[in-house]
Amino acid sequence: MLRDAFLAAAFTADGLLELVGAPAYAALARSETVPARRATRGGSPLETLVRLFLLQSPVPYEKALAALPVESCLADGWLVQDGEEVRASVDVRPYGGPEGEDWWIVSDLGCAVGGAGGVGGGRMAAEDRSRLVLGVGGASTTLAGITVRAPVESALDLGTGSGIQALHAAQHATRVTATDVNPRALHFTRLTLALSGAPEPDLREGSLFDPVREDEKYGLIVSNPPFVISPGARLTYRDGGMGGDDLCRSLVERSADRLADGGYCQLLANWQHVDGEDWRDRVSSWVPDGCDAWIVQREVQDVAQYAELWLRDGGDHRAGPEEYAARYDAWLDEFEARRTKAVGFGWITLRRSGADRPSVVAEEWPHPVQQPLGETVRAHFARQDFLRGTDDAALLEARFRLAEEVVQEQVGLPGAEDPEHVVLRQNLGMRRATKVDTVGAGFAGVCDGTLTAGRILDAIAQLVGEDPVLLRDRTPEAIRMLVEQGFIEPVG
């Protein structure tokens, strides 16, 4: 009944955007509610639902009755009555699915808008805040966007929280298992999937892989874990309770035993930049045998920035100056003891390939990307398979096509006969750009899947007056780079 009432009132992602407008909608993500409050003063059923479930404002019983089956909501615990008014006991945020589905994410009061520090988030006692269940945030939507959406028999959502990853997985997995150390999170996941019309997952309480049997294998494992590197474990939703970045390392190292052949494990993570170590080598060393990996660092913060960010997240900036300074000192002491100079944030994707020569790519990419990236991730590993199994002779006999939305830019002085350099640029996916020489530009431009790479190079050699044998000898490395970065794709 509640789902029907939401749909009837257009309490959906599209309905919310249309009601409050883009500026107020964006302000909600910044924990700013005044614009949305101004846009919901009319008393319509949709405005009433926004005030109840997103802005946590009590509304008159009669107005709620025009939008909801109030008595059922009171009986089931969605609403609480205070005299002539009712208020929500949980946050409910409309969320649009990838195919236009109308979904709703259920979370703790104060956590549908702006995370733990959002509207009302500071009202919870410290002992209760430690068990907070967050709603939709930037991290959860990032993970949902990069996840490979191939059909699988079974999927595992580790640290499910409010259930957004399990909800997505339910659209392409026959069975979904969701785990969390916080029993309240499992309760919210059940509500999220039921309200959104998805089958109930197999819910299991416990930390990381502990609730998973040794004989269980999954085609997809996703996790937005409590990855924050912190002194202690005060807040379950963010602090992993292990030293440094050991929680993320443990997740990566233990995933191989739970992945089916060809299966993916995708997670968000923080990792330490340790003095005297290259972060790429450090994180790459976590990758278990038999797995390919793609590690992408999206952001780096120095230790002071990092501590301040999470002190604000936990509401510690509202404490007295002495208490705040003590907690700040504790963060810096932790980093100093571990020789940590900065903290990286990004995503890690593993694929159980079983390859003798696994591909492990660790790169820094702080530039804008085009979400969703699930197909981009899948294609990355497919290209690694191709390159690993193709020697230079076979490479020259292969056919390629220019990837979709790749454009060529010529850079040089106005009026110059020849450009200083040529750039190939992707307008989709990772949105990479790379400089190429005249041969590389000509090669990419001719790739339409009809001629082999060798035939194209022979034609280019004739045009530029170069020995075709020498050109064939020196070009495979450049072709491999164009394939690896997704500028050209093998055909067949």
Coordinates of C-alpha atoms in Angstrom, one line a residue:
M1 CA 0.0 0.0 0.0
L2 CA 2.8 2.4 0.8
R3 CA 4.4 1.9 -2.6
D4 CA 1.0 2.5 -4.3
A5 CA 0.6 5.7 -2.3
F6 CA 4.1 6.9 -3.3
L7 CA 3.4 6.3 -7.0
A8 CA -0.1 7.9 -6.8
A9 CA 1.5 11.1 -5.4
A10 CA 4.4 11.0 -7.8
F11 CA 6.8 10.7 -4.8
T12 CA 9.5 9.5 -7.2
A13 CA 12.9 10.8 -8.4
D14 CA 11.3 12.5 -11.4
G15 CA 8.4 13.8 -9.4
L16 CA 10.7 15.2 -6.7
L17 CA 12.9 17.0 -9.2
E18 CA 9.9 18.5 -11.0
L19 CA 8.4 19.7 -7.7
V20 CA 11.4 21.4 -6.1
G21 CA 13.5 22.2 -9.2
A22 CA 17.1 21.5 -10.0
P23 CA 18.7 24.1 -7.6
A24 CA 16.8 22.8 -4.6
Y25 CA 17.3 19.2 -5.6
A26 CA 21.1 19.8 -5.8
A27 CA 21.0 21.6 -2.5
L28 CA 19.6 18.6 -0.7
A29 CA 22.7 16.6 -1.6
R30 CA 24.7 19.4 0.2
S31 CA 22.5 19.1 3.4
E32 CA 20.8 22.3 2.6
T33 CA 17.0 22.0 3.0
V34 CA 15.7 25.6 2.9
P35 CA 15.1 25.7 -0.9
A36 CA 13.2 22.4 -0.7
R37 CA 11.1 23.6 2.3
R38 CA 10.2 26.7 0.3
A39 CA 9.1 24.6 -2.6
T40 CA 6.9 22.4 -0.5
R41 CA 4.6 24.9 1.3
G42 CA 1.5 24.1 -0.7
G43 CA 0.1 21.1 1.1
S44 CA -0.3 18.7 -1.9
P45 CA 0.2 14.9 -1.3
L46 CA 3.6 15.1 -2.9
E47 CA 4.7 18.1 -0.8
T48 CA 3.5 16.3 2.3
L49 CA 5.5 13.2 1.5
V50 CA 8.6 15.2 0.8
R51 CA 8.3 17.1 4.1
L52 CA 7.6 13.9 6.0
F53 CA 10.2 11.5 4.6
L54 CA 13.0 13.8 3.3
L55 CA 12.8 16.9 5.4
Q56 CA 11.7 15.3 8.6
S57 CA 9.0 17.8 9.3
P58 CA 5.9 16.8 11.2
V59 CA 2.7 17.4 9.3
P60 CA -1.0 17.6 10.4
Y61 CA -2.7 14.2 10.6
E62 CA -5.3 15.2 8.0
K63 CA -2.7 16.2 5.4
A64 CA -0.9 12.9 5.9
L65 CA -4.2 11.1 5.5
A66 CA -4.6 12.7 2.1
A67 CA -1.3 11.2 1.0
L68 CA -0.9 7.9 2.9
P69 CA -2.8 5.0 4.5
V70 CA -1.9 6.6 7.9
E71 CA -3.3 3.9 10.2
S72 CA -1.3 1.2 8.4
C73 CA 1.8 3.3 8.4
L74 CA 1.4 3.9 12.2
A75 CA 0.9 0.2 12.8
D76 CA 3.9 -0.8 10.7
G77 CA 6.1 1.8 12.3
W78 CA 6.7 4.1 9.3
L79 CA 5.0 7.0 11.1
V80 CA 4.7 8.1 14.7
Q81 CA 1.8 10.2 16.0
D82 CA 2.3 13.3 18.2
G83 CA -1.0 14.8 19.1
E84 CA -2.6 16.2 15.9
E85 CA 0.6 15.6 13.9
V86 CA 2.5 12.7 12.5
R87 CA 6.2 12.4 11.8
A88 CA 8.3 9.8 9.9
S89 CA 10.3 7.3 11.9
V90 CA 12.6 6.7 8.9
D91 CA 13.9 8.6 5.9
V92 CA 12.7 7.5 2.5
R93 CA 14.4 8.8 -0.6
P94 CA 13.1 8.4 -4.1
Y95 CA 15.7 6.9 -6.4
G96 CA 15.6 6.3 -10.1
G97 CA 16.7 2.8 -11.3
P98 CA 18.9 2.4 -14.4
E99 CA 16.0 1.5 -16.6
G100 CA 13.7 4.2 -15.3
E101 CA 12.4 2.1 -12.4
D102 CA 10.9 3.9 -9.4
W103 CA 12.8 2.8 -6.3
W104 CA 13.0 4.1 -2.7
I105 CA 15.9 3.9 -0.3
V106 CA 15.1 3.6 3.4
S107 CA 17.6 4.8 5.9
D108 CA 17.9 6.3 9.4
L109 CA 16.4 9.7 10.2
G110 CA 18.8 12.4 9.1
C111 CA 20.6 10.2 6.5
A112 CA 18.5 10.5 3.3
V113 CA 19.8 14.1 2.9
G114 CA 23.5 14.8 3.2
G115 CA 24.6 11.6 4.9
A116 CA 25.3 11.3 8.6
G117 CA 25.9 15.0 8.9
G118 CA 22.7 15.9 7.1
V119 CA 19.4 17.4 8.3
G120 CA 18.7 16.1 11.8
G121 CA 21.7 13.9 11.9
G122 CA 23.1 15.6 15.0
R123 CA 20.0 14.8 17.1
M124 CA 21.0 11.1 17.7
A125 CA 22.9 10.2 20.8
A126 CA 26.5 9.1 20.4
E127 CA 25.7 5.5 21.2
D128 CA 22.9 5.5 18.6
R129 CA 25.0 7.3 15.9
S130 CA 27.5 4.5 16.1
R131 CA 24.8 2.3 14.5
L132 CA 23.6 4.7 11.8
V133 CA 22.4 3.4 8.5
L134 CA 23.1 5.8 5.7
G135 CA 21.0 6.5 2.7
V136 CA 22.1 7.3 -0.9
G137 CA 25.4 9.2 -1.2
G138 CA 28.1 9.9 -3.7
A139 CA 30.0 6.8 -2.8
S140 CA 27.1 4.4 -3.2
T141 CA 26.0 5.9 -6.6
T142 CA 29.6 5.7 -7.8
L143 CA 29.8 2.0 -6.9
A144 CA 26.5 1.3 -8.6
G145 CA 27.7 3.1 -11.7
I146 CA 30.9 1.2 -12.1
T147 CA 29.5 -2.2 -11.4
V148 CA 29.4 -4.7 -14.3
R149 CA 25.8 -5.6 -14.9
A150 CA 26.1 -8.9 -16.7
P151 CA 23.5 -11.6 -15.7
V152 CA 24.9 -13.8 -12.9
E153 CA 23.5 -16.7 -10.9
S154 CA 24.4 -15.2 -7.6
A155 CA 25.6 -11.9 -6.2
L156 CA 27.0 -10.8 -2.8
D157 CA 26.6 -7.4 -1.3
L158 CA 29.1 -7.1 1.6
G159 CA 28.2 -4.4 4.1
T160 CA 24.8 -3.7 2.5
G161 CA 23.8 -0.7 4.6
S162 CA 20.5 0.6 3.3
G163 CA 20.5 -2.0 0.4
I164 CA 21.1 0.1 -2.7
Q165 CA 23.8 -2.3 -4.1
A166 CA 21.6 -5.3 -3.4
L167 CA 18.7 -3.6 -5.1
H168 CA 20.7 -3.0 -8.2
A169 CA 22.1 -6.6 -8.2
A170 CA 18.6 -8.0 -7.9
Q171 CA 17.9 -6.8 -11.4
H172 CA 20.5 -9.1 -13.0
A173 CA 21.2 -11.8 -10.4
T174 CA 19.1 -14.9 -9.8
R175 CA 20.0 -14.8 -6.1
V176 CA 21.3 -12.0 -4.0
T177 CA 23.0 -12.4 -0.6
A178 CA 23.4 -9.2 1.6
T179 CA 25.5 -9.1 4.7
D180 CA 26.2 -6.5 7.4
V181 CA 27.7 -6.5 10.9
N182 CA 24.9 -4.0 11.8
P183 CA 21.5 -5.8 12.2
R184 CA 19.7 -2.5 11.7
A185 CA 21.2 -2.3 8.2
L186 CA 19.8 -5.7 7.3
H187 CA 16.4 -4.4 8.5
F188 CA 16.6 -1.3 6.3
T189 CA 17.8 -3.4 3.3
R190 CA 14.7 -5.6 3.7
L191 CA 12.5 -2.4 3.7
T192 CA 14.3 -0.9 0.7
L193 CA 13.9 -3.9 -1.5
A194 CA 10.3 -4.6 -0.5
L195 CA 9.3 -1.0 -1.1
S196 CA 11.0 -1.0 -4.4
G197 CA 9.3 -4.2 -5.6
A198 CA 12.4 -6.4 -5.6
P199 CA 12.7 -9.9 -4.2
E200 CA 13.9 -10.2 -0.6
P201 CA 17.6 -11.1 -0.5
D202 CA 19.3 -13.7 1.7
L203 CA 20.2 -11.5 4.6
R204 CA 23.0 -12.5 6.9
E205 CA 24.6 -10.8 9.9
G206 CA 28.3 -10.7 10.3
S207 CA 31.6 -9.0 9.3
L208 CA 33.0 -9.2 5.7
F209 CA 33.0 -12.8 4.4
D210 CA 32.3 -14.3 7.8
P211 CA 28.7 -15.1 7.1
V212 CA 29.6 -16.8 3.7
R213 CA 30.2 -20.5 3.6
E214 CA 33.4 -21.7 2.1
D215 CA 31.7 -23.6 -0.7
E216 CA 29.6 -20.5 -1.9
K217 CA 30.8 -18.8 -5.1
Y218 CA 29.5 -15.6 -6.6
G219 CA 29.5 -14.2 -10.1
L220 CA 29.5 -10.7 -8.6
I221 CA 30.7 -9.3 -5.2
V222 CA 30.1 -5.6 -4.5
S223 CA 31.1 -3.7 -1.4
N224 CA 31.0 -0.1 -0.2
P225 CA 32.7 -1.1 3.0
P226 CA 33.5 1.0 6.1
F227 CA 36.8 2.0 4.5
V228 CA 37.7 5.1 6.5
I229 CA 41.2 4.9 8.0
S230 CA 40.6 6.1 11.6
P231 CA 41.8 5.7 15.2
G232 CA 39.3 3.2 16.6
A233 CA 35.9 2.2 15.4
R234 CA 33.3 4.6 16.8
L235 CA 31.0 4.6 13.8
T236 CA 30.0 1.2 12.3
Y237 CA 29.0 2.7 9.0
R238 CA 32.4 4.2 8.2
D239 CA 35.1 2.7 10.6
G240 CA 36.3 -0.8 9.7
G241 CA 37.8 -1.5 13.1
M242 CA 41.1 -2.7 11.6
G243 CA 44.4 -0.9 11.6
G244 CA 45.1 1.4 8.7
D245 CA 43.8 0.1 5.4
D246 CA 43.8 -3.5 6.6
L247 CA 40.0 -3.9 6.1
C248 CA 40.2 -3.0 2.4
R249 CA 43.3 -5.2 2.0
S250 CA 41.5 -8.1 3.6
L251 CA 38.5 -7.7 1.4
V252 CA 40.7 -7.8 -1.7
E253 CA 42.8 -10.7 -0.6
R254 CA 39.9 -12.9 0.5
S255 CA 37.7 -12.2 -2.5
A256 CA 39.3 -14.8 -4.8
D257 CA 38.1 -17.7 -2.8
R258 CA 34.5 -16.5 -3.1
L259 CA 34.4 -15.6 -6.8
A260 CA 33.2 -18.0 -9.4
D261 CA 35.3 -18.4 -12.6
G262 CA 35.0 -15.1 -14.5
G263 CA 33.3 -13.4 -11.6
Y264 CA 33.9 -9.8 -10.6
C265 CA 34.6 -8.2 -7.2
Q266 CA 34.1 -4.5 -7.2
L267 CA 34.6 -2.2 -4.2
L268 CA 35.4 1.3 -3.1
A269 CA 38.4 1.8 -0.9
N270 CA 40.8 4.1 0.9
W271 CA 44.5 3.2 1.0
Q272 CA 47.5 4.7 2.7
H273 CA 50.3 6.5 0.9
V274 CA 53.2 5.3 3.1
D275 CA 56.5 7.2 3.2
G276 CA 59.0 5.6 0.9
E277 CA 56.5 3.3 -0.9
D278 CA 54.7 3.7 -4.2
W279 CA 51.0 3.4 -3.6
R280 CA 50.5 1.5 -6.9
D281 CA 52.9 -1.3 -5.7
R282 CA 51.4 -1.3 -2.3
V283 CA 47.8 -1.8 -3.4
S284 CA 48.7 -4.1 -6.3
S285 CA 50.4 -6.4 -3.8
W286 CA 46.9 -7.1 -2.3
V287 CA 45.6 -8.8 -5.5
P288 CA 45.3 -12.5 -5.0
D289 CA 46.7 -15.1 -7.4
G290 CA 44.4 -16.0 -10.4
C291 CA 42.8 -12.6 -10.5
D292 CA 43.2 -9.7 -12.9
A293 CA 42.7 -6.2 -11.3
W294 CA 42.0 -2.6 -12.3
I295 CA 42.8 -0.2 -9.5
V296 CA 41.8 3.5 -10.1
Q297 CA 42.8 6.2 -7.7
R298 CA 40.3 9.1 -8.0
E299 CA 41.4 11.4 -5.2
V300 CA 44.3 12.0 -2.7
Q301 CA 44.1 14.0 0.5
D302 CA 46.9 14.9 2.9
V303 CA 46.4 13.5 6.4
A304 CA 45.2 16.8 7.8
Q305 CA 42.5 17.2 5.1
Y306 CA 41.5 13.6 5.6
A307 CA 41.1 13.9 9.4
E308 CA 39.1 17.1 9.1
L309 CA 36.7 15.6 6.5
W310 CA 35.8 12.6 8.7
L311 CA 35.8 14.7 11.9
R312 CA 33.0 16.8 10.3
D313 CA 31.3 13.6 9.1
G314 CA 31.1 12.3 12.6
G315 CA 29.8 15.6 14.0
D316 CA 33.0 16.1 16.0
H317 CA 33.2 19.7 14.9
R318 CA 30.2 20.3 17.1
A319 CA 32.1 19.2 20.2
G320 CA 34.0 21.6 22.5
P321 CA 37.4 22.9 21.3
E322 CA 39.3 20.6 23.7
E323 CA 37.5 17.4 22.7
Y324 CA 37.8 18.3 19.0
A325 CA 41.5 18.9 19.3
A326 CA 42.0 15.7 21.2
R327 CA 40.2 13.7 18.5
Y328 CA 42.2 15.5 15.8
D329 CA 45.4 14.7 17.6
A330 CA 44.4 11.0 17.7
W331 CA 44.0 10.9 13.9
L332 CA 47.4 12.5 13.3
D333 CA 49.0 10.2 15.9
E334 CA 47.6 7.2 14.0
F335 CA 49.0 8.4 10.7
E336 CA 52.4 9.3 12.2
A337 CA 52.7 5.8 13.7
R338 CA 52.0 4.2 10.3
R339 CA 54.2 6.7 8.3
T340 CA 51.2 7.7 6.3
K341 CA 51.6 11.0 4.4
A342 CA 48.3 10.9 2.5
V343 CA 45.3 8.8 1.8
G344 CA 44.0 7.7 -1.6
F345 CA 40.4 7.1 -2.6
G346 CA 39.2 5.1 -5.5
W347 CA 37.8 1.8 -6.8
I348 CA 39.2 -1.7 -7.2
T349 CA 37.8 -4.2 -9.6
L350 CA 39.0 -7.9 -9.5
R351 CA 38.1 -10.5 -12.0
R352 CA 38.8 -14.2 -11.4
S353 CA 40.5 -15.1 -14.7
G354 CA 42.7 -17.9 -13.6
A355 CA 45.4 -16.5 -15.9
D356 CA 49.0 -17.5 -15.4
R357 CA 50.1 -14.0 -16.2
P358 CA 47.4 -11.8 -14.5
S359 CA 46.9 -8.3 -15.6
V360 CA 47.1 -5.8 -12.7
V361 CA 46.7 -2.1 -13.7
A362 CA 47.0 0.6 -11.1
E363 CA 46.6 4.1 -12.3
E364 CA 45.7 7.6 -11.1
W365 CA 42.7 9.1 -12.8
P366 CA 41.3 12.2 -11.1
H367 CA 39.7 13.5 -14.4
P368 CA 35.9 13.5 -15.1
V369 CA 34.4 10.2 -16.3
Q370 CA 31.1 9.4 -18.0
Q371 CA 28.9 7.2 -15.7
P372 CA 27.7 4.5 -15.8
L373 CA 31.0 2.7 -16.3
G374 CA 30.0 -0.9 -15.9
E375 CA 30.4 -1.7 -19.6
T376 CA 33.7 0.2 -19.7
V377 CA 35.0 -2.0 -16.8
R378 CA 33.9 -5.1 -18.6
A379 CA 35.5 -4.0 -21.8
H380 CA 38.8 -3.2 -20.0
F381 CA 39.1 -6.9 -18.9
A382 CA 38.1 -8.2 -22.3
R383 CA 40.8 -6.2 -23.9
Q384 CA 43.3 -7.5 -21.4
D385 CA 42.3 -11.1 -22.4
F386 CA 42.8 -10.2 -26.0
L387 CA 46.3 -8.6 -25.5
R388 CA 47.5 -11.4 -23.3
G389 CA 46.5 -14.0 -25.8
T390 CA 47.8 -12.2 -29.0
D391 CA 51.4 -12.1 -30.0
D392 CA 52.7 -9.4 -32.4
A393 CA 52.2 -11.6 -35.5
A394 CA 48.6 -12.3 -34.6
L395 CA 48.1 -8.6 -33.7
L396 CA 49.0 -7.6 -37.3
E397 CA 46.5 -10.1 -38.6
A398 CA 43.7 -8.8 -36.4
R399 CA 41.0 -6.3 -37.4
F400 CA 40.1 -3.3 -35.3
R401 CA 37.5 -0.6 -35.3
L402 CA 37.6 2.9 -33.8
A403 CA 35.8 3.0 -30.5
E404 CA 32.5 4.9 -30.3
E405 CA 32.8 8.6 -29.6
V406 CA 36.5 8.8 -30.2
V407 CA 37.4 12.1 -32.0
Q408 CA 40.7 13.4 -33.4
E409 CA 42.1 16.9 -32.5
Q410 CA 44.9 18.6 -34.3
V411 CA 47.0 21.0 -32.3
G412 CA 49.3 23.6 -33.8
L413 CA 49.8 27.2 -34.8
P414 CA 47.2 28.9 -37.0
G415 CA 48.1 28.6 -40.6
A416 CA 50.8 26.0 -40.1
E417 CA 50.9 23.3 -42.8
D418 CA 51.2 20.4 -40.3
P419 CA 49.9 20.2 -36.7
E420 CA 52.4 20.1 -33.8
H421 CA 50.7 17.0 -32.6
V422 CA 47.5 14.9 -32.9
V423 CA 45.3 13.9 -30.0
L424 CA 42.8 11.1 -29.9
R425 CA 40.1 11.8 -27.3
Q426 CA 37.2 9.7 -25.9
N427 CA 33.9 11.4 -25.2
L428 CA 32.5 8.4 -23.3
G429 CA 33.7 6.1 -20.5
M430 CA 37.0 7.1 -18.9
R431 CA 37.3 10.0 -21.4
R432 CA 40.9 9.5 -22.0
A433 CA 43.1 11.4 -24.4
T434 CA 46.5 10.4 -25.9
K435 CA 49.0 11.9 -28.3
V436 CA 49.7 10.0 -31.5
D437 CA 52.1 10.5 -34.4
T438 CA 51.1 10.7 -38.0
V439 CA 51.1 6.9 -38.4
G440 CA 49.0 6.4 -35.2
A441 CA 46.4 9.0 -36.3
G442 CA 46.2 7.5 -39.8
F443 CA 46.0 3.9 -38.4
A444 CA 43.2 4.8 -36.0
G445 CA 41.3 6.7 -38.6
V446 CA 41.2 3.8 -41.1
C447 CA 40.1 1.2 -38.5
D448 CA 36.6 0.2 -39.5
G449 CA 36.9 -3.6 -39.1
T450 CA 37.5 -4.4 -42.8
L451 CA 41.3 -4.5 -43.2
T452 CA 43.8 -6.2 -41.0
A453 CA 46.3 -4.1 -39.0
G454 CA 49.1 -5.2 -41.2
R455 CA 47.3 -4.3 -44.4
I456 CA 46.6 -0.8 -43.0
L457 CA 50.2 -0.3 -42.1
D458 CA 51.4 -1.4 -45.5
A459 CA 49.1 1.2 -47.1
I460 CA 50.4 3.9 -44.7
A461 CA 54.0 2.9 -45.4
Q462 CA 53.4 3.5 -49.1
L463 CA 51.8 6.9 -48.5
V464 CA 54.7 8.2 -46.2
G465 CA 57.5 6.5 -48.2
E466 CA 58.6 4.2 -45.3
D467 CA 59.7 0.6 -45.5
P468 CA 56.6 -1.5 -44.7
V469 CA 58.7 -4.2 -42.9
L470 CA 60.2 -1.7 -40.6
L471 CA 56.8 0.0 -40.0
R472 CA 55.3 -3.4 -39.1
D473 CA 58.2 -4.1 -36.7
R474 CA 57.9 -0.8 -34.8
T475 CA 54.1 -0.3 -34.6
P476 CA 52.7 -3.2 -32.5
E477 CA 53.6 -1.5 -29.2
A478 CA 51.6 1.6 -30.3
I479 CA 48.6 -0.6 -31.4
R480 CA 48.7 -2.4 -28.0
M481 CA 48.5 1.0 -26.2
L482 CA 45.5 2.1 -28.3
V483 CA 43.8 -1.2 -27.6
E484 CA 44.6 -1.2 -23.9
Q485 CA 43.3 2.3 -23.4
G486 CA 40.1 1.6 -25.4
F487 CA 40.7 3.8 -28.4
I488 CA 40.4 0.9 -30.8
E489 CA 38.6 -2.4 -30.3
P490 CA 39.3 -5.8 -31.8
V491 CA 36.7 -7.2 -34.2
G492 CA 35.6 -10.8 -34.1

